[in-house]
Tab-separated table of C-alpha atoms in Angstrom:
chain	number	residue	atom	x	y	z
A	124	MET	CA	15.670	7.331	-8.414
A	125	HIS	CA	14.416	5.233	-11.351
A	126	GLN	CA	16.856	6.724	-13.791
A	127	LYS	CA	18.466	4.341	-16.235
A	128	ARG	CA	21.971	3.833	-14.870
A	129	THR	CA	24.805	1.506	-15.768
A	130	PRO	CA	27.181	0.067	-13.180
A	131	ALA	CA	29.738	2.624	-14.391
A	132	ASP	CA	27.187	5.376	-13.662
A	133	ILE	CA	26.858	4.078	-10.088
A	134	THR	CA	30.645	4.131	-9.633
A	135	ALA	CA	30.675	7.755	-10.802
A	136	LEU	CA	27.767	8.556	-8.431
A	137	ILE	CA	29.704	7.073	-5.502
A	138	LYS	CA	32.671	9.320	-6.268
A	139	GLU	CA	30.512	12.405	-6.865
A	140	HIS	CA	28.761	12.158	-3.483
A	141	GLY	CA	31.673	10.818	-1.442
A	142	ILE	CA	29.699	7.675	-0.626
A	143	LYS	CA	31.137	5.549	2.174
A	144	LEU	CA	28.403	2.933	2.643
A	145	ILE	CA	26.017	0.901	0.472
A	146	ASP	CA	22.568	-0.080	1.789
A	147	PHE	CA	20.606	-2.976	0.280
A	148	LYS	CA	16.824	-2.868	0.844
A	149	PHE	CA	14.166	-5.468	-0.019
A	150	ALA	CA	10.561	-6.136	0.985
A	151	ASP	CA	9.368	-9.183	2.897
A	152	ILE	CA	6.006	-10.839	2.238
A	153	LEU	CA	4.197	-8.502	4.631
A	154	GLY	CA	5.572	-5.431	2.849
A	155	THR	CA	8.130	-4.354	5.434
A	156	TRP	CA	11.533	-3.253	4.217
A	157	GLN	CA	14.532	-5.279	5.396
A	158	HIS	CA	18.116	-4.139	4.815
A	159	PHE	CA	21.789	-4.651	5.410
A	160	THR	CA	24.724	-2.314	4.847
A	161	THR	CA	28.270	-2.746	3.581
A	162	THR	CA	31.267	-0.471	3.305
A	163	LEU	CA	32.796	0.216	-0.096
A	164	THR	CA	35.091	-2.762	0.495
A	165	GLU	CA	32.255	-4.966	-0.798
A	166	TYR	CA	31.405	-2.730	-3.752
A	167	SER	CA	32.203	-3.641	-7.329
A	168	GLU	CA	30.324	-3.231	-10.578
A	169	ASP	CA	29.818	-7.004	-10.625
A	170	LEU	CA	27.273	-6.567	-7.797
A	171	PHE	CA	24.585	-5.738	-10.352
A	172	THR	CA	24.887	-9.165	-11.964
A	173	ASP	CA	26.396	-11.399	-9.277
A	174	GLY	CA	24.651	-9.939	-6.234
A	175	LEU	CA	25.498	-10.525	-2.586
A	176	GLY	CA	24.667	-13.630	-0.578
A	177	PHE	CA	22.632	-13.588	2.647
A	178	ASP	CA	20.675	-15.931	4.914
A	179	GLY	CA	16.950	-15.726	4.140
A	180	SER	CA	15.780	-18.082	6.887
A	181	SER	CA	14.999	-15.295	9.365
A	182	ILE	CA	12.867	-13.248	6.933
A	183	ARG	CA	9.179	-13.735	7.725
A	184	GLY	CA	7.603	-16.354	5.475
A	185	TRP	CA	10.791	-17.110	3.527
A	186	LYS	CA	13.010	-20.171	3.222
A	187	ALA	CA	13.601	-22.862	5.840
A	188	ILE	CA	16.953	-22.792	7.584
A	189	ASN	CA	18.171	-25.870	5.666
A	190	ASN	CA	17.644	-24.128	2.320
A	191	SER	CA	18.192	-20.496	3.158
A	192	ASP	CA	21.002	-19.140	0.976
A	193	MET	CA	19.853	-16.296	-1.279
A	194	LEU	CA	21.229	-13.480	-3.388
A	195	VAL	CA	20.214	-9.839	-3.424
A	196	ILE	CA	20.644	-8.162	-6.812
A	197	PRO	CA	20.573	-4.348	-6.499
A	198	ASP	CA	18.631	-2.447	-9.148
A	199	ALA	CA	20.878	0.375	-10.350
A	200	SER	CA	17.856	2.479	-11.365
A	201	THR	CA	16.757	2.723	-7.717
A	202	ALA	CA	19.968	4.325	-6.426
A	203	TRP	CA	19.340	7.108	-3.896
A	204	VAL	CA	21.605	8.955	-1.491
A	205	ASP	CA	19.881	8.140	1.797
A	206	VAL	CA	19.520	11.444	3.649
A	207	PHE	CA	18.582	9.714	6.920
A	208	ASN	CA	22.028	8.184	7.453
A	209	GLN	CA	24.728	10.165	9.233
A	210	GLU	CA	27.479	8.952	6.881
A	211	PRO	CA	27.083	9.287	3.071
A	212	THR	CA	25.120	6.173	2.084
A	213	LEU	CA	23.880	4.974	-1.291
A	214	SER	CA	20.652	2.989	-1.051
A	215	PHE	CA	19.370	0.384	-3.528
A	216	ILE	CA	16.149	-1.596	-3.808
A	217	CYS	CA	16.992	-5.216	-4.582
A	218	ASP	CA	15.525	-8.305	-6.210
A	219	ILE	CA	15.937	-11.702	-4.565
A	220	VAL	CA	17.187	-14.635	-6.636
A	221	ASP	CA	18.155	-18.255	-6.084
A	222	PRO	CA	21.959	-18.504	-5.846
A	223	ILE	CA	22.102	-21.726	-7.883
A	224	THR	CA	19.510	-21.233	-10.630
A	225	LYS	CA	19.655	-17.399	-10.621
A	226	GLU	CA	15.871	-17.516	-11.053
A	227	PRO	CA	13.722	-14.922	-9.226
A	228	TYR	CA	12.649	-16.160	-5.797
A	229	ASP	CA	8.925	-16.858	-6.021
A	230	ARG	CA	8.234	-15.352	-2.574
A	231	ASP	CA	9.946	-12.054	-3.387
A	232	PRO	CA	7.159	-9.455	-3.699
A	233	ARG	CA	9.136	-7.206	-6.057
A	234	GLY	CA	9.843	-10.198	-8.260
A	235	ILE	CA	6.113	-10.953	-8.387
A	236	ALA	CA	5.437	-7.370	-9.494
A	237	GLY	CA	7.997	-7.807	-12.280
A	238	LYS	CA	6.388	-11.072	-13.383
A	239	ALA	CA	2.971	-9.383	-13.487
A	240	GLU	CA	4.341	-6.718	-15.834
A	241	ALA	CA	5.903	-9.423	-18.024
A	242	PHE	CA	2.614	-11.343	-18.141
A	243	LEU	CA	0.771	-8.195	-19.204
A	244	LYS	CA	3.123	-7.768	-22.168
A	245	SER	CA	2.830	-11.445	-23.081
A	246	THR	CA	-0.951	-11.126	-23.484
A	247	GLY	CA	-0.562	-8.445	-26.153
A	248	ILE	CA	-3.362	-6.477	-24.472
A	249	ALA	CA	-1.111	-3.666	-23.261
A	250	ASP	CA	2.523	-2.943	-22.552
A	251	THR	CA	2.166	-0.751	-19.442
A	252	ALA	CA	-0.062	-0.845	-16.356
A	253	PHE	CA	-0.097	2.501	-14.578
A	254	PHE	CA	-0.897	2.594	-10.858
A	255	GLY	CA	-1.616	5.557	-8.612
A	256	PRO	CA	-2.241	4.533	-4.969
A	257	GLU	CA	-3.288	7.177	-2.424
A	258	ALA	CA	-1.796	5.986	0.857
A	259	GLU	CA	-3.260	7.716	3.927
A	260	PHE	CA	-1.529	7.673	7.315
A	261	PHE	CA	-1.603	9.160	10.810
A	262	ILE	CA	1.108	11.340	12.363
A	263	PHE	CA	0.948	10.848	16.140
A	264	ASP	CA	2.896	12.511	18.933
A	265	ASP	CA	2.946	9.414	21.121
A	266	VAL	CA	1.995	5.741	20.932
A	267	ARG	CA	2.052	3.129	23.689
A	268	PHE	CA	0.740	-0.441	23.721
A	269	ASP	CA	1.168	-3.610	25.758
A	270	TYR	CA	-0.421	-7.019	26.027
A	271	THR	CA	0.059	-9.677	28.711
A	272	GLY	CA	-1.937	-12.717	29.718
A	273	HIS	CA	-3.994	-10.660	32.179
A	274	SER	CA	-4.001	-7.113	30.798
A	275	SER	CA	-3.944	-5.088	27.617
A	276	HIS	CA	-3.506	-1.441	26.770
A	277	HIS	CA	-3.006	0.888	23.845
A	278	SER	CA	-2.915	4.659	23.626
A	279	VAL	CA	-2.162	7.108	20.818
A	280	ASP	CA	-2.000	10.857	21.169
A	281	SER	CA	-1.788	14.008	19.065
A	282	ILE	CA	-1.676	17.658	20.069
A	283	GLU	CA	-4.468	18.428	17.567
A	284	ALA	CA	-6.787	15.602	18.709
A	285	HIS	CA	-10.254	16.547	19.944
A	286	TRP	CA	-9.784	14.611	23.209
A	287	ASN	CA	-7.087	17.119	24.207
A	288	SER	CA	-9.382	20.147	24.183
A	289	ASN	CA	-9.266	20.205	28.009
A	290	ARG	CA	-5.581	19.312	28.441
A	291	GLU	CA	-3.271	21.702	30.294
A	292	GLU	CA	-0.881	22.937	27.594
A	293	ALA	CA	0.227	26.224	29.152
A	294	PRO	CA	-1.766	27.528	27.352
A	295	ASN	CA	-4.209	25.335	25.452
A	296	LEU	CA	-5.190	27.471	22.439
A	297	GLY	CA	-8.210	25.367	21.531
A	298	TYR	CA	-7.366	24.598	17.901
A	299	LYS	CA	-8.424	20.962	18.020
A	300	ILE	CA	-9.964	18.950	15.193
A	301	ARG	CA	-13.355	17.403	15.864
A	302	PRO	CA	-13.945	13.820	14.647
A	303	LYS	CA	-14.419	13.647	10.844
A	304	GLU	CA	-13.679	17.387	10.468
A	305	GLY	CA	-10.011	17.174	9.523
A	306	TYR	CA	-10.390	17.587	5.757
A	307	PHE	CA	-8.431	20.616	4.487
A	308	PRO	CA	-8.276	22.887	7.577
A	309	VAL	CA	-5.636	25.622	7.514
A	310	ALA	CA	-3.129	26.482	10.244
A	311	PRO	CA	-3.170	26.827	13.190
A	312	THR	CA	-5.804	24.054	13.266
A	313	ASP	CA	-3.686	22.032	10.863
A	314	THR	CA	-0.507	21.644	12.907
A	315	GLN	CA	1.376	19.497	10.416
A	316	GLN	CA	1.663	21.559	7.248
A	317	ASP	CA	5.415	22.035	7.602
A	318	ILE	CA	6.057	18.361	8.329
A	319	ARG	CA	4.054	17.237	5.288
A	320	ASN	CA	5.851	19.840	3.139
A	321	GLU	CA	9.189	18.478	4.321
A	322	MET	CA	8.049	14.939	3.482
A	323	CYS	CA	7.073	16.093	-0.015
A	324	LEU	CA	10.370	17.849	-0.658
A	325	GLU	CA	12.419	14.860	0.538
A	326	MET	CA	10.404	12.604	-1.777
A	327	GLU	CA	11.004	14.918	-4.719
A	328	LYS	CA	14.752	14.893	-3.968
A	329	CYS	CA	14.444	11.116	-4.147
A	330	GLY	CA	12.856	11.402	-7.600
A	331	ILE	CA	9.215	10.851	-6.624
A	332	PRO	CA	6.952	13.525	-8.210
A	333	ILE	CA	4.328	14.997	-5.864
A	334	GLU	CA	0.791	15.966	-6.854
A	335	ARG	CA	-0.502	17.401	-3.562
A	336	GLN	CA	-0.551	16.977	0.198
A	337	HIS	CA	-3.240	17.745	2.760
A	338	HIS	CA	-4.712	16.918	6.134
A	339	GLU	CA	-7.195	14.061	5.895
A	340	VAL	CA	-10.659	13.663	7.422
A	341	ALA	CA	-9.830	12.237	10.840
A	342	THR	CA	-8.683	14.111	13.912
A	343	ALA	CA	-5.244	13.482	15.433
A	344	GLY	CA	-3.029	14.052	12.437
A	345	GLN	CA	-4.440	12.018	9.579
A	346	ALA	CA	-2.580	12.900	6.385
A	347	GLU	CA	-2.381	12.149	2.685
A	348	ILE	CA	0.380	12.844	0.192
A	349	ASP	CA	-0.490	12.014	-3.420
A	350	ILE	CA	2.254	11.100	-5.865
A	351	ARG	CA	2.125	10.882	-9.670
A	352	PHE	CA	1.090	7.607	-11.286
A	353	ALA	CA	3.814	5.261	-12.564
A	354	PRO	CA	4.245	1.749	-14.011
A	355	LEU	CA	3.390	-1.052	-11.581
A	356	LYS	CA	6.810	-2.091	-10.234
A	357	GLN	CA	8.170	1.445	-10.282
A	358	MET	CA	5.181	2.580	-8.227
A	359	GLY	CA	5.888	-0.255	-5.789
A	360	ASP	CA	9.399	1.114	-5.302
A	361	TRP	CA	8.058	4.642	-4.896
A	362	ILE	CA	5.553	3.599	-2.213
A	363	MET	CA	8.280	1.764	-0.293
A	364	TYR	CA	10.412	4.917	-0.343
A	365	TYR	CA	7.272	6.974	0.454
A	366	LYS	CA	6.676	5.026	3.664
A	367	TYR	CA	10.365	5.150	4.601
A	368	ILE	CA	10.609	8.894	4.043
A	369	VAL	CA	7.415	9.944	5.841
A	370	ARG	CA	8.323	7.819	8.865
A	371	ASN	CA	11.840	9.203	9.076
A	372	VAL	CA	10.802	12.831	8.550
A	373	ALA	CA	8.239	12.393	11.331
A	374	ALA	CA	10.968	10.935	13.566
A	375	ARG	CA	13.113	14.039	12.909
A	376	HIS	CA	10.316	16.022	14.565
A	377	GLY	CA	9.808	13.638	17.477
A	378	LYS	CA	6.621	12.231	15.954
A	379	THR	CA	5.585	8.791	14.692
A	380	VAL	CA	3.710	7.629	11.596
A	381	THR	CA	1.420	4.625	11.229
A	382	PHE	CA	-0.158	3.130	8.106
A	383	MET	CA	-2.391	0.956	10.301
A	384	PRO	CA	-5.842	1.076	8.652
A	385	LYS	CA	-7.934	1.799	11.765
A	386	PRO	CA	-5.987	3.161	14.745
A	387	LEU	CA	-8.923	5.252	16.094
A	388	PHE	CA	-12.454	4.265	17.044
A	389	GLY	CA	-15.218	6.606	15.928
A	390	ASP	CA	-13.265	8.345	13.171
A	391	ASN	CA	-12.081	7.627	9.650
A	392	GLY	CA	-9.485	4.969	9.006
A	393	SER	CA	-6.700	5.109	6.438
A	394	GLY	CA	-7.339	3.754	2.957
A	395	MET	CA	-5.224	3.367	-0.141
A	396	HIS	CA	-7.524	4.192	-3.052
A	397	THR	CA	-5.761	2.723	-6.081
A	398	HIS	CA	-6.039	4.248	-9.567
A	399	MET	CA	-5.311	1.967	-12.537
A	400	SER	CA	-5.099	2.218	-16.315
A	401	LEU	CA	-3.616	0.215	-19.198
A	402	TRP	CA	-1.644	1.687	-22.094
A	403	LYS	CA	-0.199	0.312	-25.328
A	404	ASP	CA	2.277	1.990	-27.670
A	405	GLY	CA	1.888	5.225	-25.724
A	406	LYS	CA	-1.914	5.280	-26.028
A	407	PRO	CA	-4.481	4.924	-23.215
A	408	LEU	CA	-6.762	1.883	-23.498
A	409	PHE	CA	-9.407	2.806	-20.912
A	410	PHE	CA	-10.942	5.762	-22.818
A	411	GLY	CA	-13.926	5.004	-25.034
A	412	ASP	CA	-17.583	5.542	-25.841
A	413	LYS	CA	-19.162	3.330	-23.177
A	414	TYR	CA	-20.384	4.270	-19.695
A	415	ALA	CA	-18.515	7.276	-18.211
A	416	GLN	CA	-16.341	7.470	-21.350
A	417	LEU	CA	-14.851	4.066	-20.627
A	418	SER	CA	-13.750	1.597	-23.269
A	419	GLU	CA	-14.971	-1.974	-23.500
A	420	THR	CA	-11.492	-3.016	-22.316
A	421	ALA	CA	-11.897	-0.903	-19.174
A	422	LEU	CA	-15.332	-2.370	-18.445
A	423	PHE	CA	-13.996	-5.915	-18.780
A	424	TYR	CA	-11.099	-4.960	-16.474
A	425	ILE	CA	-13.689	-3.751	-13.937
A	426	GLY	CA	-15.565	-7.020	-14.399
A	427	GLY	CA	-12.453	-8.979	-13.454
A	428	VAL	CA	-11.758	-6.892	-10.354
A	429	LEU	CA	-15.371	-7.200	-9.187
A	430	LYS	CA	-15.474	-10.947	-9.843
A	431	HIS	CA	-12.373	-11.534	-7.727
A	432	ALA	CA	-12.918	-8.667	-5.260
A	433	ARG	CA	-13.451	-10.822	-2.162
A	434	ALA	CA	-10.267	-12.797	-2.831
A	435	LEU	CA	-8.394	-9.577	-3.576
A	436	CYS	CA	-9.266	-8.320	-0.095
A	437	ALA	CA	-6.906	-10.911	1.400
A	438	ILE	CA	-4.011	-9.193	-0.395
A	439	CYS	CA	-5.293	-5.592	-0.565
A	440	ASN	CA	-6.618	-5.567	3.046
A	441	PRO	CA	-4.278	-8.067	4.681
A	442	THR	CA	-4.612	-7.395	8.431
A	443	THR	CA	-7.218	-8.117	11.072
A	444	ASN	CA	-7.326	-4.353	11.661
A	445	SER	CA	-8.269	-3.788	7.993
A	446	TYR	CA	-11.765	-5.127	8.648
A	447	LYS	CA	-12.432	-2.546	11.345
A	448	ARG	CA	-12.355	-0.044	8.456
A	449	LEU	CA	-14.395	-2.221	6.056
A	450	VAL	CA	-17.709	-1.977	7.880
A	451	PRO	CA	-20.985	-1.380	5.988
A	452	GLY	CA	-22.421	2.108	6.455
A	453	TYR	CA	-19.140	3.770	7.416
A	454	GLU	CA	-16.496	5.599	5.409
A	455	ALA	CA	-14.915	2.738	3.459
A	456	PRO	CA	-16.642	1.283	0.387
A	457	VAL	CA	-17.461	-2.386	0.983
A	458	ASN	CA	-20.068	-2.872	-1.749
A	459	MET	CA	-18.506	-4.367	-4.852
A	460	ALA	CA	-20.028	-2.183	-7.544
A	461	TYR	CA	-18.819	0.499	-9.951
A	462	SER	CA	-19.985	4.025	-10.602
A	463	ALA	CA	-18.920	7.384	-11.955
A	464	ARG	CA	-18.520	9.972	-9.194
A	465	ASN	CA	-20.232	7.818	-6.540
A	466	ARG	CA	-17.683	7.381	-3.758
A	467	SER	CA	-19.789	4.777	-1.971
A	468	ALA	CA	-18.986	2.266	-4.743
A	469	SER	CA	-15.833	0.175	-4.393
A	470	ILE	CA	-14.840	1.100	-7.963
A	471	ARG	CA	-15.192	4.738	-8.970
A	472	ILE	CA	-14.527	6.257	-12.383
A	473	PRO	CA	-13.023	9.692	-11.688
A	474	THR	CA	-14.559	12.459	-13.807
A	475	TYR	CA	-12.148	15.308	-13.083
A	476	SER	CA	-11.039	15.457	-16.709
A	477	SER	CA	-12.278	14.416	-20.157
A	478	ASN	CA	-8.681	13.999	-21.349
A	479	PRO	CA	-8.326	10.412	-22.678
A	480	LYS	CA	-4.942	10.150	-20.950
A	481	ALA	CA	-6.596	10.761	-17.580
A	482	LYS	CA	-9.209	8.011	-17.980
A	483	ARG	CA	-8.733	5.431	-15.255
A	484	ILE	CA	-10.586	3.403	-12.665
A	485	GLU	CA	-10.190	3.765	-8.897
A	486	PHE	CA	-10.508	0.766	-6.570
A	487	ARG	CA	-11.309	2.274	-3.173
A	488	THR	CA	-11.304	-0.805	-0.923
A	489	PRO	CA	-7.519	-1.336	-0.366
A	490	ASP	CA	-5.648	0.036	2.635
A	491	PRO	CA	-1.986	1.006	3.141
A	492	ALA	CA	-1.177	-2.068	5.247
A	493	ALA	CA	-1.052	-3.936	1.933
A	494	ASN	CA	2.263	-4.961	0.415
A	495	ILE	CA	2.165	-2.592	-2.566
A	496	TYR	CA	3.948	-5.004	-4.924
A	497	LEU	CA	1.482	-7.803	-4.161
A	498	SER	CA	-1.692	-5.702	-4.162
A	499	SER	CA	-0.832	-4.064	-7.493
A	500	ALA	CA	0.130	-7.373	-9.099
A	501	ALA	CA	-3.058	-9.053	-7.858
A	502	LEU	CA	-5.265	-6.199	-9.095
A	503	LEU	CA	-3.613	-6.319	-12.514
A	504	MET	CA	-4.102	-10.093	-12.728
A	505	ALA	CA	-7.777	-9.746	-11.797
A	506	GLY	CA	-8.305	-7.035	-14.391
A	507	LEU	CA	-6.526	-9.037	-17.093
A	508	ASP	CA	-8.670	-12.058	-16.243
A	509	GLY	CA	-11.678	-9.830	-16.871
A	510	ILE	CA	-10.347	-8.722	-20.258
A	511	LEU	CA	-9.219	-12.178	-21.390
A	512	ASN	CA	-12.571	-13.717	-20.435
A	513	ARG	CA	-14.711	-10.694	-21.400
A	514	ILE	CA	-16.290	-10.534	-17.935
A	515	ASP	CA	-19.315	-8.211	-17.939
A	516	PRO	CA	-19.295	-5.997	-14.834
A	517	GLY	CA	-23.075	-5.591	-14.988
A	518	ASP	CA	-24.843	-2.270	-14.704
A	519	PRO	CA	-23.293	0.607	-12.765
A	520	LEU	CA	-24.842	1.660	-9.475
A	521	ASP	CA	-25.136	5.435	-9.488
A	522	LYS	CA	-27.337	5.595	-6.385
A	523	ASN	CA	-25.900	6.158	-2.934
A	524	LEU	CA	-25.278	2.564	-1.927
A	525	TYR	CA	-25.669	3.418	1.741
A	526	ASP	CA	-29.266	4.512	1.071
A	527	LEU	CA	-30.350	1.439	-0.937
A	528	PRO	CA	-33.305	-0.567	0.409
A	529	ALA	CA	-32.192	-3.739	2.176
A	530	GLU	CA	-33.606	-6.052	-0.486
A	531	GLU	CA	-31.765	-4.161	-3.258
A	532	LEU	CA	-28.520	-3.919	-1.269
A	533	ALA	CA	-28.613	-7.686	-0.657
A	534	LYS	CA	-28.048	-8.215	-4.383
A	535	VAL	CA	-24.765	-6.257	-4.303
A	536	PRO	CA	-21.724	-8.367	-3.322
A	537	SER	CA	-19.760	-6.986	-0.391
A	538	ALA	CA	-16.293	-7.298	1.071
A	539	PRO	CA	-15.654	-10.010	3.680
A	540	ASP	CA	-16.174	-8.875	7.257
A	541	SER	CA	-12.964	-10.440	8.569
A	542	LEU	CA	-9.475	-11.424	7.502
A	543	LEU	CA	-10.538	-15.074	7.786
A	544	GLY	CA	-13.388	-14.493	5.341
A	545	ALA	CA	-10.981	-12.889	2.883
A	546	LEU	CA	-8.479	-15.736	3.233
A	547	GLU	CA	-11.230	-18.297	2.625
A	548	ALA	CA	-12.217	-16.353	-0.507
A	549	LEU	CA	-8.596	-16.379	-1.693
A	550	GLN	CA	-8.350	-20.109	-0.996
A	551	ALA	CA	-11.399	-20.708	-3.207
A	552	ASP	CA	-10.495	-18.180	-5.913
A	553	HIS	CA	-6.832	-17.802	-6.846
A	554	GLU	CA	-6.440	-19.487	-10.231
A	555	PHE	CA	-6.400	-16.073	-11.908
A	556	LEU	CA	-3.251	-15.212	-9.928
A	557	LEU	CA	-1.363	-18.278	-11.166
A	558	LYS	CA	-1.398	-17.385	-14.856
A	559	GLY	CA	2.086	-16.845	-16.243
A	560	ASP	CA	3.471	-18.145	-12.910
A	561	VAL	CA	3.081	-14.603	-11.565
A	562	PHE	CA	1.962	-15.965	-8.208
A	563	THR	CA	2.631	-19.618	-7.396
A	564	LYS	CA	0.581	-22.126	-5.437
A	565	ASP	CA	3.424	-22.226	-2.914
A	566	PHE	CA	3.191	-18.472	-2.440
A	567	ILE	CA	-0.607	-18.493	-2.022
A	568	GLU	CA	-0.544	-21.409	0.439
A	569	ASN	CA	2.271	-19.830	2.444
A	570	PHE	CA	0.541	-16.417	2.476
A	571	ILE	CA	-2.754	-17.903	3.679
A	572	GLU	CA	-0.954	-19.899	6.397
A	573	MET	CA	0.895	-16.788	7.637
A	574	LYS	CA	-2.247	-14.681	7.709
A	575	LYS	CA	-4.353	-17.328	9.448
A	576	LYS	CA	-1.802	-17.272	12.268
A	577	GLU	CA	-2.375	-13.510	12.587
A	578	TYR	CA	-6.136	-14.064	12.662
A	579	ASP	CA	-5.762	-16.754	15.338
A	580	ALA	CA	-3.462	-14.519	17.393
A	581	ILE	CA	-6.300	-12.001	17.712
A	582	ARG	CA	-9.182	-14.407	18.235
A	583	LEU	CA	-7.315	-16.196	21.037
A	584	ARG	CA	-6.982	-13.014	23.089
A	585	PRO	CA	-9.730	-11.264	25.056
A	586	HIS	CA	-10.448	-7.735	23.834
A	587	PRO	CA	-10.638	-4.917	26.414
A	588	TYR	CA	-14.091	-3.858	25.213
A	589	GLU	CA	-15.362	-7.368	25.900
A	590	PHE	CA	-14.930	-6.570	29.602
A	591	ALA	CA	-17.223	-3.556	29.191
A	592	MET	CA	-19.841	-5.676	27.460
A	593	TYR	CA	-19.596	-9.014	29.231
A	594	PHE	CA	-17.849	-8.811	32.625
A	595	ASP	CA	-21.150	-8.907	34.514
A	596	VAL	CA	-22.869	-11.623	32.470
């Protein structure tokens, strides 16, 4: 995947692998892949310019039914023989365009990522934005949930979860992971080494280079697989395949994967720490002689991200569940500050290496429920706003932010405590996203409207724990 291929190369690939079916995948606004499949009857090399028509009215947040015709244009560089289909199938990631104007559809997340990369080049600041998100997830053995007007229920389970230490397993061998003690255990405590290895190898077959995999901090099968950094839109494609592959490998083993930020109470949630750097003419721009060997450009980039951090949360932490992870004093960084090595700051400057090519910043607030195309594009636009306007990030905070006195901590901006708060911040602060028509006002207004409906859906419903607290009032 992500090899430069011509339409003729794709025709040769179809013959080489005996392909019978073509699958067309694209992301909706919420970051979920949609797809449809054709036989080779519909295939021709003209597909890569003319596309295929479809009705976009049923895609969440897209066009109204009276204006719903769209085209998908497959990207030949994303071709992959989909190993999860029984019949030989060639899969493409697609862009969405207007069938009349042939212009990119302004609600297509992948198109927005492409426009962000084009805007970066137009500024002359850099020609490449590298991104390296670390998407955590849980591998569960069972999940059940239900909600009615008079009852609600959810339950997740894992053979390695601490709550199963007394379960009859004929026999129960006792290798259970206590809360917050799941970081790097070996087998037999870590029950999922082979599954994660299989996920890694399938991703590498797909063309996604792997750095490492490991069990994460939480009990009950929390995992992380780190992939190599890549340019913004390419990384978006990789993360979409990443999610698809880990879910389908888990399903092979009768297990299920969730990227929900906070599926467990009392243990770590899943984040998506996002590493970023800018390059020009093959040279890194974030290395310099300032704080933590950063350049002035990098510090201004940090200034932009910090200035717009609360608005960014609406896109980088886009669910009501996200804010159950973003709670002061717990594992996720909510204080909008920067620091070298200090993992309690929302922006960390990794110090693993003094190699200029490794110099980057890490924004630790996002979670994997984010649409990767949108979150990366928004972060780049915030950073560029910082560079273009020379936004000073202020002094670094190298103290443990969780130990700061209350009066000192009050001076440090923090993440919103709810999705509504983040949406209100985005409503008040989104001009930086509109530069170069990367995001449009229509997109922002539509996104806020969609997400407010999610917020209202939760606040209208009684929560089970409210019965424990309030039934006898």
